[in-house]
Tab-separated table of C-alpha atoms in Angstrom:
chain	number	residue	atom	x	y	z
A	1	UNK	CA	-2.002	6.986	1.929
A	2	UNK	CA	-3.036	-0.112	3.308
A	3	UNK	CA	-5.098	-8.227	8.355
A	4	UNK	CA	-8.191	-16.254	10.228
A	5	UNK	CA	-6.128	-17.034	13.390
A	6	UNK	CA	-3.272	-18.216	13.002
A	7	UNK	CA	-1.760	-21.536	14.749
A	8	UNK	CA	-0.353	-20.611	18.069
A	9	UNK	CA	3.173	-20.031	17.805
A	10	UNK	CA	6.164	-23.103	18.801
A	11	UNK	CA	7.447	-23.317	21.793
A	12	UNK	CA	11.074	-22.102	21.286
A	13	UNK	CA	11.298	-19.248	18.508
A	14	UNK	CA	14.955	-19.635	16.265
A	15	UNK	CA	16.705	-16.611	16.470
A	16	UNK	CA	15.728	-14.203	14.138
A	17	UNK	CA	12.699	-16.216	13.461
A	18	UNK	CA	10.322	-13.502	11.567
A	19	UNK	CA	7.232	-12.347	14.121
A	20	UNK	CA	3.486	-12.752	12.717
A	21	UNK	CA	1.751	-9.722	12.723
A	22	UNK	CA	-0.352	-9.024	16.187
A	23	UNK	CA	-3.317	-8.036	13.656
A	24	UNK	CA	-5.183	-11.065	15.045
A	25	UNK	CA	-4.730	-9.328	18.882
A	26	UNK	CA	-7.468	-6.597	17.311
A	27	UNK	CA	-10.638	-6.134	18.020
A	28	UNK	CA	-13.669	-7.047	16.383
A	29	UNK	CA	-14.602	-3.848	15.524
A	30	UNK	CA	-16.026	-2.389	11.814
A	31	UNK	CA	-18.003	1.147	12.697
A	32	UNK	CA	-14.961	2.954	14.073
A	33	UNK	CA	-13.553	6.967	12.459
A	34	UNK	CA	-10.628	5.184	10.993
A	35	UNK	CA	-12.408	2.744	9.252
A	36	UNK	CA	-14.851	5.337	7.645
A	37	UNK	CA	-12.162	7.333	6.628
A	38	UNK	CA	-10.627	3.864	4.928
A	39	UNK	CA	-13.744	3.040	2.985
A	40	UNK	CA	-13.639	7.104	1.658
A	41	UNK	CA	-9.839	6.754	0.456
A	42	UNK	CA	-11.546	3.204	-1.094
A	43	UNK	CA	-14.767	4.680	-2.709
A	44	UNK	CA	-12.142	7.715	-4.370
A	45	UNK	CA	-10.373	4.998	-6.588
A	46	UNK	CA	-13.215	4.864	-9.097
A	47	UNK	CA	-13.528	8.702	-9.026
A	48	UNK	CA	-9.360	9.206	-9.216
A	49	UNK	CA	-9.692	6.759	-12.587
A	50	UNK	CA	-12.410	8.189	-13.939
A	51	UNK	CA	-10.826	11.942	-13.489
A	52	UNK	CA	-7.645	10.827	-15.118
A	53	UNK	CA	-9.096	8.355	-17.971
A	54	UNK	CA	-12.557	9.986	-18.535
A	55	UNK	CA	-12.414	13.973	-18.860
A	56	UNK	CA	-8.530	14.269	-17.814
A	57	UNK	CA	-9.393	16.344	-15.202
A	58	UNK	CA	-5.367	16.034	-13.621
A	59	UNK	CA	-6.424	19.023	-11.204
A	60	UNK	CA	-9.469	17.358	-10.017
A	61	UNK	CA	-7.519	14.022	-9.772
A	62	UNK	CA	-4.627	15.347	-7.890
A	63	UNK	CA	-7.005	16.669	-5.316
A	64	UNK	CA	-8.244	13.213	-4.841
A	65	UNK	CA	-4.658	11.841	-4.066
A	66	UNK	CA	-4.311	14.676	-1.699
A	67	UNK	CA	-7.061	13.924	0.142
A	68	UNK	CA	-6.214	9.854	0.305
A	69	UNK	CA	-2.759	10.707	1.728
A	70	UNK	CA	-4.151	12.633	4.294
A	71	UNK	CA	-6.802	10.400	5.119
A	72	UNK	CA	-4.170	7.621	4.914
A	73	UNK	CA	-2.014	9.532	7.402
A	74	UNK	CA	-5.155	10.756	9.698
A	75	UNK	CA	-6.675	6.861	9.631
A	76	UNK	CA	-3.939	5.427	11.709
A	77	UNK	CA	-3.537	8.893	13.930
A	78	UNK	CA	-6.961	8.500	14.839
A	79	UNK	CA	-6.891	5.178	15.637
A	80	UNK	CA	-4.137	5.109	18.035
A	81	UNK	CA	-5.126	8.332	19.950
A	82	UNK	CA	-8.937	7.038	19.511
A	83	UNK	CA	-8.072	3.228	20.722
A	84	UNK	CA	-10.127	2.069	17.639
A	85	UNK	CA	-7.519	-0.047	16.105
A	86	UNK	CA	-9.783	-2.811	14.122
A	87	UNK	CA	-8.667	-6.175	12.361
A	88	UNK	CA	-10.952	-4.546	9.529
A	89	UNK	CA	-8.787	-1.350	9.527
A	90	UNK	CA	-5.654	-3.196	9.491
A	91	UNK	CA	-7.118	-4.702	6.128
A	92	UNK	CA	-8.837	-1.758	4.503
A	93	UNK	CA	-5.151	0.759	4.867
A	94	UNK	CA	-2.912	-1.422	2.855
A	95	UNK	CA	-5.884	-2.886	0.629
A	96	UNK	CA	-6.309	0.960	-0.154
A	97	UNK	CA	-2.514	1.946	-0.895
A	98	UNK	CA	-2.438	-1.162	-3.372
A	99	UNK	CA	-5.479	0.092	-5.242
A	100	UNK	CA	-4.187	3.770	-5.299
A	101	UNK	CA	-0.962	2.628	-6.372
A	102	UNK	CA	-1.988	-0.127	-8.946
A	103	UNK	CA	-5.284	2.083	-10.795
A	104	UNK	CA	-2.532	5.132	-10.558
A	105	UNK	CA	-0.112	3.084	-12.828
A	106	UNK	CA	-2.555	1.647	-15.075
A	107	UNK	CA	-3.658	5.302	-15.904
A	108	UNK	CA	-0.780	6.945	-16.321
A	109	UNK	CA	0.859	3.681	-18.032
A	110	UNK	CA	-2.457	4.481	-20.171
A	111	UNK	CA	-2.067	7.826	-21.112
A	112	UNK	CA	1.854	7.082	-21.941
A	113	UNK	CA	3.647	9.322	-18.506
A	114	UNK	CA	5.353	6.808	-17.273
A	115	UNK	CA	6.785	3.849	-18.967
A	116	UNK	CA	5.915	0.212	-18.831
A	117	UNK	CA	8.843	-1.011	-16.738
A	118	UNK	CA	7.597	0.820	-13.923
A	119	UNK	CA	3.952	-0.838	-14.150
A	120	UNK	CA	5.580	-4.395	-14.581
A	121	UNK	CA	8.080	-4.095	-11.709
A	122	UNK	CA	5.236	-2.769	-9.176
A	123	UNK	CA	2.321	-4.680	-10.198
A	124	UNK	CA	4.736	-8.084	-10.442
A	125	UNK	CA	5.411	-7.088	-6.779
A	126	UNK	CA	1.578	-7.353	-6.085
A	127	UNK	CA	1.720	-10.153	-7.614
A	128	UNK	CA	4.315	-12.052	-6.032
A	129	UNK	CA	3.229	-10.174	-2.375
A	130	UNK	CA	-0.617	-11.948	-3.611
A	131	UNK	CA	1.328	-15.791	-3.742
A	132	UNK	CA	2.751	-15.111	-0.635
A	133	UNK	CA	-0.246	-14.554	1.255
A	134	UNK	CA	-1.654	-17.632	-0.372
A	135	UNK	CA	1.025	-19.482	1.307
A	136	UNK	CA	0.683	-18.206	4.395
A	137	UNK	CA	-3.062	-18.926	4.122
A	138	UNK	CA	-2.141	-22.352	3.919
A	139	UNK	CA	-0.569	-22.445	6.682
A	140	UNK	CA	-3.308	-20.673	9.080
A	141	UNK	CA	-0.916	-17.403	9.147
A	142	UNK	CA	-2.796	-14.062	9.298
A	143	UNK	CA	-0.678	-11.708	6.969
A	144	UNK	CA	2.151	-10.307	8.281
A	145	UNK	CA	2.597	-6.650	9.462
A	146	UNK	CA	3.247	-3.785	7.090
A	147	UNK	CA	6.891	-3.255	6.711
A	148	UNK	CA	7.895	0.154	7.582
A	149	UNK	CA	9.957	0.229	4.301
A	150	UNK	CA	6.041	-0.483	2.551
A	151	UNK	CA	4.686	2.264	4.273
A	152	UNK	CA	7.660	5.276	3.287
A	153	UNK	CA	7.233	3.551	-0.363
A	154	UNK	CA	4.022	4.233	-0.932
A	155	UNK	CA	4.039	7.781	0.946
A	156	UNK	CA	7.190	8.349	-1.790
A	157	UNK	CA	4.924	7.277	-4.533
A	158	UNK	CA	1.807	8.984	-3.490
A	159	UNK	CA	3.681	12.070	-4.079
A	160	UNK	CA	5.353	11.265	-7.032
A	161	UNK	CA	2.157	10.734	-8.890
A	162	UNK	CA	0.608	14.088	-8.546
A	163	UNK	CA	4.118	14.985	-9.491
A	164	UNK	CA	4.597	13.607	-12.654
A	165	UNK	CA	0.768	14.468	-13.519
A	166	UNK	CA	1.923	18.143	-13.366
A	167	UNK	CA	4.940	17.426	-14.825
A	168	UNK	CA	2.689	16.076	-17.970
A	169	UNK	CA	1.654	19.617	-18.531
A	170	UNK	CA	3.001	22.518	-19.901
A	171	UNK	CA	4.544	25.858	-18.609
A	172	UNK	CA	7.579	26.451	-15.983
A	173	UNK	CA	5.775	23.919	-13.158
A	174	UNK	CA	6.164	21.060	-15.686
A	175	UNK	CA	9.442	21.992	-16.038
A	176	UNK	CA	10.519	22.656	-11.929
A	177	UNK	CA	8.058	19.211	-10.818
A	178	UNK	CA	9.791	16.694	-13.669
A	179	UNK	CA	12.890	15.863	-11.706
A	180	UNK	CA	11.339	16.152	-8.600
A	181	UNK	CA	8.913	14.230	-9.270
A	182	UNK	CA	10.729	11.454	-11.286
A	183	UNK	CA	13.614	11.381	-8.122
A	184	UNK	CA	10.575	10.274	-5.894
A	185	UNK	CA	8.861	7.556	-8.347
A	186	UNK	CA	12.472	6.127	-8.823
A	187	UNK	CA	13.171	5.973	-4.910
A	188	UNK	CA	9.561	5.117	-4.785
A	189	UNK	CA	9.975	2.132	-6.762
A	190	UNK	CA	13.113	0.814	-5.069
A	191	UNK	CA	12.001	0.747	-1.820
A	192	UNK	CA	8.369	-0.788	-2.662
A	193	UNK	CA	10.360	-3.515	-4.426
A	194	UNK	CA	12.739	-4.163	-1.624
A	195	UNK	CA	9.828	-3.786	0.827
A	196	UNK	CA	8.199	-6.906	-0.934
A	197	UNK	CA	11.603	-8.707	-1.222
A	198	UNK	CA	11.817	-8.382	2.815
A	199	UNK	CA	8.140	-9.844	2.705
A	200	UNK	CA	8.898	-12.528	0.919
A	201	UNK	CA	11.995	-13.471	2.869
A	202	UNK	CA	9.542	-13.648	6.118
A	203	UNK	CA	7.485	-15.659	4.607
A	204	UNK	CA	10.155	-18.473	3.370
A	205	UNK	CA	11.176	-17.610	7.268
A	206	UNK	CA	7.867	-19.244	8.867
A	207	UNK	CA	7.666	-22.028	6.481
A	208	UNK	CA	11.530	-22.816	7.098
A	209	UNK	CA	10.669	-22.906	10.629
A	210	UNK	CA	7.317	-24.889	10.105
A	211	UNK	CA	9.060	-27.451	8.552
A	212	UNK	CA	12.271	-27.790	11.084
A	213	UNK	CA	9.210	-27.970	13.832
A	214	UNK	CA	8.005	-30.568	11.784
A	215	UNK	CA	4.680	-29.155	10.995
A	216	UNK	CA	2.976	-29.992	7.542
């Protein structure tokens, strides 16, 4: 199923300098099909928490998740056959991933299917990923461009959470989903975790090479 100008870049790059996102090259644009189709997977996250926390509807709530990934896979297909790429829509995909990802854990932390690790390591991530674009605020960088690691996390962990929601139940689908289900959430986790690690070595990157350029 997730983007202020920023200064114009030095002169002479280092060498394996980190490159600032070409979100800022994007057009103005808001009413665009991608970006309607980012504002549903948005207005679902209410619904997904209320199906999970409310009437435990898991059915009804795995339906929602299903329909996020695919409009998380169709927004950015559209847009590039389209040619309605959007600085909004490069902010409304990841801002939706984050709050699928972060309302799924805090449900199923609630209701006791995964453990608390999981929630700590992946919302500390957000965390940490929310510092970082504080400092690159501060320096008139636009955030920096999904990494592609990000982007197979989260498709790993939108699938792992319908998983281990059937994998809650009962029957001989609990039983074939659970290790399935728990292989993806654990790969999941690793590579959203070493997806923010590379972020925040990027970001250390541009203010290492602010600061050799002699910029405050």
């Amino acid at each position: 199923m997730t983007s202020s100008n920023g200064p114009s870049a030095p002169a002479a790059v280092p060498p394996g300098t980190p490159a600032v996102g070409n979100r800022e090259e994007l057009p103005d644009r808001i009413w665009t099909v991608p970006n309607a189709l980012s504002v549903l997977r948005l207005l679902g996250v209410p619904l997904f928490l209320w199906l999970l926390l409310g009437p435990e509807e898991d059915g009804w709530a795995i339906a929602v998740l299903m329909v996020s990934g695919f409009t998380d896979w169709a927004d950015g297909k559209l847009a590039r056959i389209l040619d309605q790429g959007s600085k909004l829509g490069a902010l409304l995909d990841p801002a939706a991933d984050r709050l699928y990802i972060v309302s799924t854990l805090i449900a199923l932390a609630l209701r006791e299917v995964i453990p608390l690790w999981i929630v700590v390591a992946l919302v500390g991530r957000e965390l940490v990923l929310g510092v970082m674009l504080l400092v690159l605020r501060a320096r008139s960088y636009p955030p920096l461009q999904v990494h592609y690691l990000g982007k197979a996390a989260t498709l790993l962990l939108l699938y792992a959470f319908p998983g281990l929601l059937i994998a809650d139940g009962d029957g001989w689908l609990a039983t074939v989903c659970a290790p399935f289900a728990w292989a993806l959430t654990i790969w999941g986790t690793a590579l959203y975790l070493l997806a923010g690690a590379f972020y925040v070595v990027q970001v250390i990157g541009l203010v290492a090479r602010d600061r050799a350029a002699g910029r405050p």
